[in-house]
Amino acid sequence: MDSEKKQEFDQEQRAAFAGQFRRHHRFQIFIVLGGILFYFVHFVVILSAGAYEESWGYGLLVLFGAGLVCWRSAWKHNRCPACDHFFGLRPPTRTQAFCAACGSRLTG
Ligand SMILES: [Zn+2]
């Protein structure tokens, strides 16, 4: 908790932050859902092709890659603009507008 870093952002800045958080969060969800979807489609395809034994790893690899891309995006973008606090996979939203670390109002 370092309240020295607390900043006052005006409404325009908060709207910009909200848009960025939303966009990156949407990308993170999209990439993971895409990875899961690919995994299942791939699973069904190789199962029906009788190639499960030699090909099951590829679906898992893509799923793992998607998870990695999601986490990398979160690590880079889901941060407080004032104090660089990392929000994990849940960036601030309209209802959760304040940074838990420095108390700056970021959205809403
Ligand atoms: Zn902060």
CSV table of C-alpha atoms and ligand atoms in Angstrom, one decimal:
chain,number,residue,atom,x,y,z
A,1,MET,CA,0.0,0.0,0.0
A,2,ASP,CA,1.7,3.1,-1.2
A,3,SER,CA,-0.8,6.0,-1.2
A,4,GLU,CA,1.9,8.4,-2.4
A,5,LYS,CA,1.3,7.1,-5.9
A,6,LYS,CA,-2.4,7.7,-5.9
A,7,GLN,CA,-3.4,9.9,-8.8
A,8,GLU,CA,-6.4,11.8,-9.9
A,9,PHE,CA,-7.5,10.9,-13.4
A,10,ASP,CA,-10.1,13.0,-15.1
A,11,GLN,CA,-13.1,11.4,-16.7
A,12,GLU,CA,-11.6,11.3,-20.2
A,13,GLN,CA,-8.5,9.4,-19.0
A,14,ARG,CA,-10.7,7.0,-16.9
A,15,ALA,CA,-12.8,6.3,-20.0
A,16,ALA,CA,-9.6,5.6,-22.0
A,17,PHE,CA,-8.3,3.2,-19.3
A,18,ALA,CA,-11.7,1.5,-19.1
A,19,GLY,CA,-11.6,1.0,-22.9
A,20,GLN,CA,-8.1,-0.4,-22.8
A,21,PHE,CA,-8.8,-2.8,-19.9
A,22,ARG,CA,-11.9,-4.0,-21.6
A,23,ARG,CA,-10.2,-4.5,-25.0
A,24,HIS,CA,-7.3,-6.4,-23.5
A,25,HIS,CA,-9.6,-8.5,-21.3
A,26,ARG,CA,-11.7,-9.4,-24.2
A,27,PHE,CA,-8.7,-10.5,-26.2
A,28,GLN,CA,-7.5,-12.6,-23.2
A,29,ILE,CA,-10.9,-14.4,-23.0
A,30,PHE,CA,-11.1,-14.7,-26.7
A,31,ILE,CA,-7.6,-16.3,-27.0
A,32,VAL,CA,-8.3,-18.8,-24.2
A,33,LEU,CA,-11.8,-19.8,-25.6
A,34,GLY,CA,-10.2,-20.1,-29.1
A,35,GLY,CA,-7.5,-22.4,-27.6
A,36,ILE,CA,-10.2,-24.6,-25.8
A,37,LEU,CA,-12.3,-24.7,-29.0
A,38,PHE,CA,-9.3,-25.7,-31.1
A,39,TYR,CA,-8.4,-28.4,-28.5
A,40,PHE,CA,-11.9,-30.0,-28.7
A,41,VAL,CA,-12.2,-29.8,-32.4
A,42,HIS,CA,-8.7,-31.2,-32.8
A,43,PHE,CA,-9.5,-33.9,-30.3
A,44,VAL,CA,-12.7,-35.0,-32.2
A,45,VAL,CA,-10.9,-34.9,-35.6
A,46,ILE,CA,-7.9,-37.0,-34.5
A,47,LEU,CA,-10.2,-39.4,-32.7
A,48,SER,CA,-12.3,-40.0,-35.7
A,49,ALA,CA,-9.2,-40.2,-37.9
A,50,GLY,CA,-7.8,-42.9,-35.6
A,51,ALA,CA,-4.6,-40.8,-35.0
A,52,TYR,CA,-5.1,-40.1,-31.3
A,53,GLU,CA,-2.0,-41.9,-30.2
A,54,GLU,CA,0.4,-39.8,-32.3
A,55,SER,CA,-1.4,-36.5,-32.4
A,56,TRP,CA,-3.0,-35.8,-29.0
A,57,GLY,CA,0.0,-33.6,-28.0
A,58,TYR,CA,-0.7,-30.9,-30.7
A,59,GLY,CA,-4.1,-29.9,-29.3
A,60,LEU,CA,-2.5,-29.7,-25.8
A,61,LEU,CA,0.3,-27.6,-27.2
A,62,VAL,CA,-2.1,-25.1,-28.8
A,63,LEU,CA,-4.1,-24.9,-25.5
A,64,PHE,CA,-0.9,-24.3,-23.6
A,65,GLY,CA,0.2,-21.6,-26.0
A,66,ALA,CA,-3.2,-19.9,-25.8
A,67,GLY,CA,-2.9,-19.8,-22.0
A,68,LEU,CA,0.6,-18.4,-22.3
A,69,VAL,CA,-0.5,-15.7,-24.7
A,70,CYS,CA,-3.4,-14.8,-22.4
A,71,TRP,CA,-1.2,-14.6,-19.4
A,72,ARG,CA,1.4,-12.5,-21.2
A,73,SER,CA,-1.2,-10.0,-22.4
A,74,ALA,CA,-2.6,-9.8,-18.8
A,75,TRP,CA,0.9,-9.4,-17.4
A,76,LYS,CA,1.6,-6.5,-19.8
A,77,HIS,CA,-1.7,-4.7,-19.9
A,78,ASN,CA,-3.7,-5.5,-16.7
A,79,ARG,CA,-1.8,-2.9,-14.6
A,80,CYS,CA,-2.6,0.2,-12.8
A,81,PRO,CA,-1.5,3.3,-14.8
A,82,ALA,CA,-0.6,5.1,-11.6
A,83,CYS,CA,1.4,2.5,-9.5
A,84,ASP,CA,1.9,-0.4,-11.9
A,85,HIS,CA,0.0,-2.8,-9.6
A,86,PHE,CA,-0.8,-6.0,-11.4
A,87,PHE,CA,-4.5,-6.9,-11.4
A,88,GLY,CA,-4.1,-10.5,-12.5
A,89,LEU,CA,-6.7,-11.8,-14.9
A,90,ARG,CA,-9.4,-9.4,-13.6
A,91,PRO,CA,-8.7,-5.8,-14.6
A,92,PRO,CA,-10.8,-3.0,-13.1
A,93,THR,CA,-14.4,-2.7,-14.4
A,94,ARG,CA,-17.1,-0.1,-14.0
A,95,THR,CA,-18.2,-1.7,-10.7
A,96,GLN,CA,-14.6,-2.2,-9.5
A,97,ALA,CA,-13.2,1.2,-10.4
A,98,PHE,CA,-10.4,1.7,-7.9
A,99,CYS,CA,-6.9,0.3,-7.8
A,100,ALA,CA,-6.6,-2.1,-4.8
A,101,ALA,CA,-3.0,-1.0,-4.2
A,102,CYS,CA,-2.9,2.8,-4.5
A,103,GLY,CA,-6.6,3.8,-4.5
A,104,SER,CA,-6.6,5.7,-7.7
A,105,ARG,CA,-9.9,5.8,-9.5
A,106,LEU,CA,-9.3,4.2,-12.9
A,107,THR,CA,-12.6,3.6,-14.5
A,108,GLY,CA,-16.3,4.6,-14.2
B,1,ZN,ZN,-2.6,1.7,-8.5
